[in-house]
Amino acid sequence: MKAMWIGGAALGLALGLWVSCGGDDSGTPDGGDTAGGDGDTAGGCVRTDECHQGFRCNAGTCVLALPALDELPADLSCVGDNPPIEPLGTTVSATVYVEDFEDEVRVEGAVVEIFLDNIVDDTPDLTTDPTDENGEVPGGVAGLPARGVIAYLVHAGDLPGGMVRTTIEYDVEIPDADGGEVRLLSVSDTTYRLIPTVLGITPDASHGIIAGEFGDCAADPVSVEGIVARLVNAAGEDCHELNDRECYSRYFQEETPARIDSQPYSSADGLYAIAQVAPGPWDLQVLGRLTAAATDFPFDLLGQKRVNCIADSIVIVDVNPLAEPVP
């Protein structure tokens, strides 16, 4: 996931360009009551958050805003036929290091929990010693799946409070052979609090944040403009529709957070963030209109990933195009 937008957001805050909670941004959760994400609200809408994803509230009516993807440059030809790279079935040793999400400086003293099955739960497969002065796990890490993917959780260990917030990432690629490097990210308290602030949402320690990027089918994936992201539970129920004070999806313009009314879907950077997420397992879905014929929410399912949100944490997950057709 790209981290460059953080610096632009901080500059915007310093210049007073961003509307904070209770301001006049019509997409700001604390700016007034919502009707709860009903795209065809019978009584009309006041704010875009009252509409389904991909719609914009215009003069009291939820109007389709999501562009058709076949009119945009993204290559989505592999959707439904995008099998993952097969692991080699062997293990490797690698240099594993932790780098700050915002300033790309290596972090000393962070503790890493590694989940070899790519699922973050209460039982990590490996827990490292604190990273050294080079930000590296002492002695490297053995037993990683060659050409496989892992998930990890980074926390502060004995570091001073605020230096590292609980940071989770999925689908981290492991090298084919011994001796490679694996970069892990950590998010500081300052950055963690900045993300929901620029999105107009008051940080809540009982909830978390999920953020990532959607790329297309190219060998070197290109970020996809014109997608929306949502969370659904095991029954397929939309998180924001279940509770209109949770799971606010927000998008970006040139990697800078944008108001929901001006950017109700991903821009060319392909980035999304979902704030105020209740802890627990969720299916992160990426949706879009493959053709102009798709006009009804939830449109076409382009990608899906099961993630586990943890309170007071940030989960970084980049969703890929669907590996198989939707059953």
mmCIF file of C-alpha atoms in Angstrom:
data_model
loop_
_atom_site.group_PDB
_atom_site.id
_atom_site.type_symbol
_atom_site.label_atom_id
_atom_site.label_comp_id
_atom_site.label_asym_id
_atom_site.label_seq_id
_atom_site.Cartn_x
_atom_site.Cartn_y
_atom_site.Cartn_z
ATOM 1 C CA MET A 1 0.000 0.000 0.000
ATOM 2 C CA LYS A 2 1.206 3.489 -0.732
ATOM 3 C CA ALA A 3 2.059 5.672 2.255
ATOM 4 C CA MET A 4 2.826 8.956 0.483
ATOM 5 C CA TRP A 5 -0.613 10.431 1.132
ATOM 6 C CA ILE A 6 0.105 10.739 4.871
ATOM 7 C CA GLY A 7 2.506 13.632 4.345
ATOM 8 C CA GLY A 8 0.003 15.508 2.176
ATOM 9 C CA ALA A 9 -2.715 14.976 4.735
ATOM 10 C CA ALA A 10 -0.531 16.339 7.526
ATOM 11 C CA LEU A 11 0.274 19.408 5.450
ATOM 12 C CA GLY A 12 -3.430 19.900 4.752
ATOM 13 C CA LEU A 13 -4.187 19.805 8.461
ATOM 14 C CA ALA A 14 -1.460 22.327 9.171
ATOM 15 C CA LEU A 15 -2.934 24.679 6.598
ATOM 16 C CA GLY A 16 -6.448 24.229 7.918
ATOM 17 C CA LEU A 17 -7.672 22.675 4.677
ATOM 18 C CA TRP A 18 -9.263 19.599 6.207
ATOM 19 C CA VAL A 19 -12.642 19.654 7.925
ATOM 20 C CA SER A 20 -12.562 17.889 11.264
ATOM 21 C CA CYS A 21 -15.381 16.248 13.159
ATOM 22 C CA GLY A 22 -18.490 18.372 13.394
ATOM 23 C CA GLY A 23 -17.434 20.525 10.426
ATOM 24 C CA ASP A 24 -19.309 21.285 7.245
ATOM 25 C CA ASP A 25 -18.166 18.269 5.227
ATOM 26 C CA SER A 26 -21.404 16.568 4.245
ATOM 27 C CA GLY A 27 -19.559 13.252 4.432
ATOM 28 C CA THR A 28 -18.392 13.799 7.999
ATOM 29 C CA PRO A 29 -19.908 11.196 10.343
ATOM 30 C CA ASP A 30 -20.261 13.667 13.204
ATOM 31 C CA GLY A 31 -21.900 16.268 10.995
ATOM 32 C CA GLY A 32 -25.432 15.014 11.661
ATOM 33 C CA ASP A 33 -27.657 11.950 11.800
ATOM 34 C CA THR A 34 -27.741 9.506 8.914
ATOM 35 C CA ALA A 35 -30.426 7.274 7.539
ATOM 36 C CA GLY A 36 -27.987 4.380 7.291
ATOM 37 C CA GLY A 37 -26.680 3.708 3.802
ATOM 38 C CA ASP A 38 -29.920 3.186 1.869
ATOM 39 C CA GLY A 39 -29.156 3.952 -1.780
ATOM 40 C CA ASP A 40 -32.816 4.328 -2.691
ATOM 41 C CA THR A 41 -33.895 6.277 0.394
ATOM 42 C CA ALA A 42 -37.627 6.872 -0.031
ATOM 43 C CA GLY A 43 -37.582 10.084 1.982
ATOM 44 C CA GLY A 44 -34.621 11.539 0.109
ATOM 45 C CA CYS A 45 -31.039 11.989 1.270
ATOM 46 C CA VAL A 46 -29.186 14.794 2.995
ATOM 47 C CA ARG A 47 -25.662 13.332 2.951
ATOM 48 C CA THR A 48 -23.844 10.916 0.680
ATOM 49 C CA ASP A 49 -23.305 8.547 3.620
ATOM 50 C CA GLU A 50 -27.063 7.942 3.493
ATOM 51 C CA CYS A 51 -26.692 6.440 0.010
ATOM 52 C CA HIS A 52 -25.315 3.104 -1.089
ATOM 53 C CA GLN A 53 -21.625 2.978 -1.968
ATOM 54 C CA GLY A 54 -20.943 4.437 -5.405
ATOM 55 C CA PHE A 55 -23.863 6.868 -5.229
ATOM 56 C CA ARG A 56 -23.748 10.578 -4.422
ATOM 57 C CA CYS A 57 -26.481 12.584 -2.689
ATOM 58 C CA ASN A 58 -27.572 15.286 -5.139
ATOM 59 C CA ALA A 59 -30.445 17.640 -4.277
ATOM 60 C CA GLY A 60 -32.026 15.076 -1.968
ATOM 61 C CA THR A 61 -31.659 12.095 -4.322
ATOM 62 C CA CYS A 62 -29.059 9.297 -4.377
ATOM 63 C CA VAL A 63 -27.563 9.407 -7.872
ATOM 64 C CA LEU A 64 -25.257 6.758 -9.383
ATOM 65 C CA ALA A 65 -21.722 8.185 -9.543
ATOM 66 C CA LEU A 66 -19.596 5.071 -10.050
ATOM 67 C CA PRO A 67 -18.062 4.933 -13.556
ATOM 68 C CA ALA A 68 -18.139 1.794 -15.701
ATOM 69 C CA LEU A 69 -14.728 0.108 -15.593
ATOM 70 C CA ASP A 70 -14.739 -0.867 -19.279
ATOM 71 C CA GLU A 71 -14.495 2.852 -20.012
ATOM 72 C CA LEU A 72 -11.364 3.223 -17.856
ATOM 73 C CA PRO A 73 -7.807 1.991 -18.501
ATOM 74 C CA ALA A 74 -7.683 -0.812 -15.882
ATOM 75 C CA ASP A 75 -7.149 -4.403 -17.084
ATOM 76 C CA LEU A 76 -9.703 -6.561 -15.260
ATOM 77 C CA SER A 77 -9.660 -9.460 -17.716
ATOM 78 C CA CYS A 78 -8.477 -11.891 -15.019
ATOM 79 C CA VAL A 79 -11.378 -11.336 -12.600
ATOM 80 C CA GLY A 80 -12.649 -14.804 -11.705
ATOM 81 C CA ASP A 81 -9.617 -16.502 -13.256
ATOM 82 C CA ASN A 82 -6.677 -15.273 -11.218
ATOM 83 C CA PRO A 83 -5.157 -18.221 -9.346
ATOM 84 C CA PRO A 84 -2.531 -17.264 -6.760
ATOM 85 C CA ILE A 85 1.124 -18.145 -7.230
ATOM 86 C CA GLU A 86 1.761 -21.587 -5.792
ATOM 87 C CA PRO A 87 4.201 -21.750 -2.854
ATOM 88 C CA LEU A 88 7.228 -23.957 -3.449
ATOM 89 C CA GLY A 89 6.397 -26.243 -0.522
ATOM 90 C CA THR A 90 9.734 -25.548 1.147
ATOM 91 C CA THR A 91 10.871 -23.026 3.727
ATOM 92 C CA VAL A 92 13.463 -20.258 3.648
ATOM 93 C CA SER A 93 15.287 -17.943 6.007
ATOM 94 C CA ALA A 94 15.062 -14.209 5.429
ATOM 95 C CA THR A 95 16.145 -10.894 6.869
ATOM 96 C CA VAL A 96 12.984 -9.376 8.309
ATOM 97 C CA TYR A 97 12.923 -5.686 9.143
ATOM 98 C CA VAL A 98 10.343 -3.170 10.370
ATOM 99 C CA GLU A 99 9.930 0.216 8.716
ATOM 100 C CA ASP A 100 7.767 3.152 9.755
ATOM 101 C CA PHE A 101 4.688 3.503 7.517
ATOM 102 C CA GLU A 102 5.051 7.263 7.119
ATOM 103 C CA ASP A 103 8.707 8.246 7.080
ATOM 104 C CA GLU A 104 10.211 4.895 5.922
ATOM 105 C CA VAL A 105 12.745 4.922 8.770
ATOM 106 C CA ARG A 106 13.588 1.546 10.240
ATOM 107 C CA VAL A 107 12.169 0.944 13.711
ATOM 108 C CA GLU A 108 14.227 -0.357 16.610
ATOM 109 C CA GLY A 109 12.571 -2.214 19.493
ATOM 110 C CA ALA A 110 9.370 -3.400 17.770
ATOM 111 C CA VAL A 111 8.097 -6.946 18.341
ATOM 112 C CA VAL A 112 6.673 -8.975 15.459
ATOM 113 C CA GLU A 113 4.144 -11.797 15.564
ATOM 114 C CA ILE A 114 4.110 -13.896 12.380
ATOM 115 C CA PHE A 115 1.184 -15.973 11.111
ATOM 116 C CA LEU A 116 2.333 -18.496 8.531
ATOM 117 C CA ASP A 117 -1.237 -19.329 7.440
ATOM 118 C CA ASN A 118 -1.850 -15.662 6.530
ATOM 119 C CA ILE A 119 -4.604 -15.402 9.162
ATOM 120 C CA VAL A 120 -4.140 -13.110 12.158
ATOM 121 C CA ASP A 121 -5.636 -14.660 15.290
ATOM 122 C CA ASP A 122 -4.666 -15.156 18.937
ATOM 123 C CA THR A 123 -1.963 -17.748 18.245
ATOM 124 C CA PRO A 124 1.027 -16.545 16.198
ATOM 125 C CA ASP A 125 3.363 -19.149 14.784
ATOM 126 C CA LEU A 126 6.411 -17.044 15.605
ATOM 127 C CA THR A 127 7.046 -14.166 17.998
ATOM 128 C CA THR A 128 10.330 -12.344 17.503
ATOM 129 C CA ASP A 129 12.708 -10.596 19.822
ATOM 130 C CA PRO A 130 12.610 -6.782 19.543
ATOM 131 C CA THR A 131 14.158 -5.428 16.361
ATOM 132 C CA ASP A 132 17.763 -4.240 16.600
ATOM 133 C CA GLU A 133 19.316 -0.842 15.817
ATOM 134 C CA ASN A 134 18.920 -1.592 12.085
ATOM 135 C CA GLY A 135 15.238 -2.369 12.507
ATOM 136 C CA GLU A 136 15.940 -6.056 11.824
ATOM 137 C CA VAL A 137 14.746 -9.111 13.693
ATOM 138 C CA PRO A 138 17.952 -10.434 15.344
ATOM 139 C CA GLY A 139 19.327 -13.445 13.482
ATOM 140 C CA GLY A 140 16.671 -13.298 10.775
ATOM 141 C CA VAL A 141 13.609 -15.507 10.604
ATOM 142 C CA ALA A 142 13.650 -19.151 9.495
ATOM 143 C CA GLY A 143 10.771 -21.422 8.495
ATOM 144 C CA LEU A 144 9.020 -18.976 6.171
ATOM 145 C CA PRO A 145 7.098 -20.485 3.227
ATOM 146 C CA ALA A 146 9.159 -20.131 0.047
ATOM 147 C CA ARG A 147 7.199 -18.081 -2.530
ATOM 148 C CA GLY A 148 4.275 -18.045 -0.110
ATOM 149 C CA VAL A 149 2.501 -15.261 1.769
ATOM 150 C CA ILE A 150 2.216 -14.544 5.477
ATOM 151 C CA ALA A 151 0.440 -12.121 7.775
ATOM 152 C CA TYR A 152 2.029 -10.305 10.678
ATOM 153 C CA LEU A 153 1.235 -8.099 13.651
ATOM 154 C CA VAL A 154 3.731 -5.494 14.870
ATOM 155 C CA HIS A 155 3.453 -3.995 18.347
ATOM 156 C CA ALA A 156 5.558 -1.755 20.534
ATOM 157 C CA GLY A 157 6.957 -4.299 22.964
ATOM 158 C CA ASP A 158 8.787 -2.206 25.576
ATOM 159 C CA LEU A 159 9.022 0.904 23.401
ATOM 160 C CA PRO A 160 7.696 4.189 24.806
ATOM 161 C CA GLY A 161 3.949 4.616 24.360
ATOM 162 C CA GLY A 162 2.877 5.900 20.957
ATOM 163 C CA MET A 163 5.964 4.908 18.992
ATOM 164 C CA VAL A 164 4.263 1.860 17.445
ATOM 165 C CA ARG A 165 0.546 1.179 17.316
ATOM 166 C CA THR A 166 -0.711 -2.314 16.628
ATOM 167 C CA THR A 167 -0.182 -2.769 12.890
ATOM 168 C CA ILE A 168 -1.393 -5.760 10.854
ATOM 169 C CA GLU A 169 -0.720 -6.634 7.238
ATOM 170 C CA TYR A 170 -1.852 -9.559 5.098
ATOM 171 C CA ASP A 171 -0.386 -11.219 1.986
ATOM 172 C CA VAL A 172 3.259 -10.348 2.585
ATOM 173 C CA GLU A 173 5.292 -12.140 -0.071
ATOM 174 C CA ILE A 174 8.216 -14.362 0.917
ATOM 175 C CA PRO A 175 11.301 -14.846 -1.331
ATOM 176 C CA ASP A 176 11.973 -18.068 -3.225
ATOM 177 C CA ALA A 177 15.342 -18.742 -1.584
ATOM 178 C CA ASP A 178 17.337 -18.086 1.567
ATOM 179 C CA GLY A 179 18.897 -14.676 2.089
ATOM 180 C CA GLY A 180 16.140 -12.380 0.847
ATOM 181 C CA GLU A 181 14.607 -9.446 2.689
ATOM 182 C CA VAL A 182 11.032 -9.043 3.946
ATOM 183 C CA ARG A 183 9.821 -5.552 4.823
ATOM 184 C CA LEU A 184 7.150 -5.123 7.487
ATOM 185 C CA LEU A 185 5.409 -1.855 8.339
ATOM 186 C CA SER A 186 4.615 -0.197 11.638
ATOM 187 C CA VAL A 187 2.322 2.779 12.227
ATOM 188 C CA SER A 188 3.094 5.381 14.891
ATOM 189 C CA ASP A 189 0.480 6.816 17.209
ATOM 190 C CA THR A 190 0.678 10.177 15.425
ATOM 191 C CA THR A 191 -0.034 8.625 12.029
ATOM 192 C CA TYR A 192 -2.757 6.356 13.396
ATOM 193 C CA ARG A 193 -4.648 9.291 14.855
ATOM 194 C CA LEU A 194 -4.123 11.370 11.744
ATOM 195 C CA ILE A 195 -5.833 8.867 9.413
ATOM 196 C CA PRO A 196 -9.349 9.049 10.900
ATOM 197 C CA THR A 197 -8.959 12.760 11.650
ATOM 198 C CA VAL A 198 -8.423 13.701 8.016
ATOM 199 C CA LEU A 199 -11.323 11.433 7.136
ATOM 200 C CA GLY A 200 -13.532 13.366 9.555
ATOM 201 C CA ILE A 201 -13.864 10.617 12.169
ATOM 202 C CA THR A 202 -12.973 10.780 15.853
ATOM 203 C CA PRO A 203 -10.511 7.985 16.800
ATOM 204 C CA ASP A 204 -12.184 5.322 18.926
ATOM 205 C CA ALA A 205 -9.982 2.855 20.816
ATOM 206 C CA SER A 206 -12.685 0.175 20.707
ATOM 207 C CA HIS A 207 -12.582 0.114 16.891
ATOM 208 C CA GLY A 208 -9.925 -0.225 14.188
ATOM 209 C CA ILE A 209 -9.066 0.963 10.687
ATOM 210 C CA ILE A 210 -8.715 -1.103 7.505
ATOM 211 C CA ALA A 211 -6.870 0.416 4.547
ATOM 212 C CA GLY A 212 -5.401 -0.767 1.272
ATOM 213 C CA GLU A 213 -5.236 -0.598 -2.498
ATOM 214 C CA PHE A 214 -6.839 -2.496 -5.386
ATOM 215 C CA GLY A 215 -4.681 -3.297 -8.396
ATOM 216 C CA ASP A 216 -5.606 -4.715 -11.798
ATOM 217 C CA CYS A 217 -4.539 -7.847 -13.702
ATOM 218 C CA ALA A 218 -1.369 -6.481 -15.317
ATOM 219 C CA ALA A 219 1.930 -8.235 -14.603
ATOM 220 C CA ASP A 220 2.920 -5.053 -12.787
ATOM 221 C CA PRO A 221 -0.527 -4.214 -11.341
ATOM 222 C CA VAL A 222 -1.954 -0.765 -11.969
ATOM 223 C CA SER A 223 -4.118 0.935 -9.326
ATOM 224 C CA VAL A 224 -7.807 0.818 -10.244
ATOM 225 C CA GLU A 225 -9.974 3.908 -10.410
ATOM 226 C CA GLY A 226 -13.719 3.448 -9.954
ATOM 227 C CA ILE A 227 -14.059 0.849 -7.211
ATOM 228 C CA VAL A 228 -15.721 0.935 -3.806
ATOM 229 C CA ALA A 229 -14.821 -1.095 -0.725
ATOM 230 C CA ARG A 230 -17.094 -2.402 1.986
ATOM 231 C CA LEU A 231 -17.109 -4.911 4.843
ATOM 232 C CA VAL A 232 -19.691 -7.670 5.206
ATOM 233 C CA ASN A 233 -20.169 -10.233 7.953
ATOM 234 C CA ALA A 234 -20.459 -14.010 7.528
ATOM 235 C CA ALA A 235 -24.132 -13.600 6.615
ATOM 236 C CA GLY A 236 -23.262 -11.111 3.866
ATOM 237 C CA GLU A 237 -24.669 -8.125 5.763
ATOM 238 C CA ASP A 238 -23.059 -4.746 5.101
ATOM 239 C CA CYS A 239 -21.247 -3.405 8.186
ATOM 240 C CA HIS A 240 -22.271 0.232 7.620
ATOM 241 C CA GLU A 241 -25.887 -0.691 6.997
ATOM 242 C CA LEU A 242 -25.968 -2.747 10.195
ATOM 243 C CA ASN A 243 -24.718 0.262 12.167
ATOM 244 C CA ASP A 244 -24.593 3.641 10.450
ATOM 245 C CA ARG A 245 -22.016 4.890 12.990
ATOM 246 C CA GLU A 246 -19.464 2.273 11.915
ATOM 247 C CA CYS A 247 -17.493 1.252 8.825
ATOM 248 C CA TYR A 248 -17.189 4.533 6.947
ATOM 249 C CA SER A 249 -15.555 3.932 3.557
ATOM 250 C CA ARG A 250 -13.447 6.806 2.299
ATOM 251 C CA TYR A 251 -11.335 7.390 -0.804
ATOM 252 C CA PHE A 252 -8.441 9.543 -1.956
ATOM 253 C CA GLN A 253 -7.353 12.033 -4.589
ATOM 254 C CA GLU A 254 -3.681 11.731 -5.537
ATOM 255 C CA GLU A 255 -3.126 9.711 -2.347
ATOM 256 C CA THR A 256 -4.724 12.410 -0.176
ATOM 257 C CA PRO A 257 -7.965 11.722 1.740
ATOM 258 C CA ALA A 258 -10.986 13.318 0.089
ATOM 259 C CA ARG A 259 -14.506 14.281 1.100
ATOM 260 C CA ILE A 260 -17.030 11.554 0.389
ATOM 261 C CA ASP A 261 -19.181 13.885 -1.729
ATOM 262 C CA SER A 262 -16.284 14.813 -4.005
ATOM 263 C CA GLN A 263 -14.789 11.299 -4.152
ATOM 264 C CA PRO A 264 -17.371 8.543 -3.521
ATOM 265 C CA TYR A 265 -15.162 5.871 -5.140
ATOM 266 C CA SER A 266 -11.447 5.212 -5.684
ATOM 267 C CA SER A 267 -9.496 7.690 -7.758
ATOM 268 C CA ALA A 268 -6.559 6.698 -9.975
ATOM 269 C CA ASP A 269 -4.506 5.831 -6.872
ATOM 270 C CA GLY A 270 -6.788 2.844 -6.127
ATOM 271 C CA LEU A 271 -6.728 3.548 -2.387
ATOM 272 C CA TYR A 272 -9.499 2.983 0.121
ATOM 273 C CA ALA A 273 -9.844 3.266 3.902
ATOM 274 C CA ILE A 274 -12.619 2.003 6.151
ATOM 275 C CA ALA A 275 -12.669 3.641 9.580
ATOM 276 C CA GLN A 276 -14.547 2.846 12.778
ATOM 277 C CA VAL A 277 -14.493 -0.931 12.232
ATOM 278 C CA ALA A 278 -15.704 -3.157 15.069
ATOM 279 C CA PRO A 279 -13.272 -5.928 16.079
ATOM 280 C CA GLY A 280 -13.761 -9.361 14.579
ATOM 281 C CA PRO A 281 -13.676 -11.155 11.235
ATOM 282 C CA TRP A 282 -15.007 -9.360 8.160
ATOM 283 C CA ASP A 283 -15.016 -9.983 4.439
ATOM 284 C CA LEU A 284 -13.467 -6.989 2.705
ATOM 285 C CA GLN A 285 -15.157 -6.685 -0.688
ATOM 286 C CA VAL A 286 -14.072 -4.580 -3.640
ATOM 287 C CA LEU A 287 -16.976 -3.750 -5.947
ATOM 288 C CA GLY A 288 -17.244 -2.050 -9.306
ATOM 289 C CA ARG A 289 -19.210 -1.823 -12.544
ATOM 290 C CA LEU A 290 -17.488 -4.012 -15.120
ATOM 291 C CA THR A 291 -19.874 -2.591 -17.722
ATOM 292 C CA ALA A 292 -22.462 0.170 -17.874
ATOM 293 C CA ALA A 293 -25.180 -2.496 -17.553
ATOM 294 C CA ALA A 294 -24.343 -2.917 -13.839
ATOM 295 C CA THR A 295 -26.399 -0.181 -12.179
ATOM 296 C CA ASP A 296 -27.682 -1.829 -8.997
ATOM 297 C CA PHE A 297 -25.739 -1.964 -5.764
ATOM 298 C CA PRO A 298 -23.701 -4.012 -4.872
ATOM 299 C CA PHE A 299 -22.584 -4.036 -8.544
ATOM 300 C CA ASP A 300 -19.919 -6.596 -9.592
ATOM 301 C CA LEU A 301 -17.686 -8.318 -7.048
ATOM 302 C CA LEU A 302 -14.070 -7.747 -8.168
ATOM 303 C CA GLY A 303 -12.133 -8.974 -5.150
ATOM 304 C CA GLN A 304 -12.660 -10.287 -1.644
ATOM 305 C CA LYS A 305 -10.466 -10.955 1.365
ATOM 306 C CA ARG A 306 -11.246 -12.215 4.884
ATOM 307 C CA VAL A 307 -9.618 -9.961 7.473
ATOM 308 C CA ASN A 308 -9.655 -9.858 11.243
ATOM 309 C CA CYS A 309 -9.902 -6.361 12.689
ATOM 310 C CA ILE A 310 -8.470 -5.750 16.161
ATOM 311 C CA ALA A 311 -9.476 -2.844 18.384
ATOM 312 C CA ASP A 312 -7.134 0.161 18.334
ATOM 313 C CA SER A 313 -5.178 -1.180 15.357
ATOM 314 C CA ILE A 314 -4.702 -0.510 11.662
ATOM 315 C CA VAL A 315 -5.029 -3.399 9.203
ATOM 316 C CA ILE A 316 -3.268 -3.005 5.852
ATOM 317 C CA VAL A 317 -4.645 -5.274 3.128
ATOM 318 C CA ASP A 318 -4.393 -4.921 -0.636
ATOM 319 C CA VAL A 319 -7.165 -6.891 -2.337
ATOM 320 C CA ASN A 320 -6.396 -8.691 -5.601
ATOM 321 C CA PRO A 321 -8.829 -9.556 -8.419
ATOM 322 C CA LEU A 322 -10.955 -12.629 -7.680
ATOM 323 C CA ALA A 323 -9.117 -15.915 -8.080
ATOM 324 C CA GLU A 324 -12.265 -17.834 -9.066
ATOM 325 C CA PRO A 325 -15.764 -17.037 -10.336
ATOM 326 C CA VAL A 326 -18.339 -16.092 -7.712
ATOM 327 C CA PRO A 327 -20.331 -19.280 -6.859
#
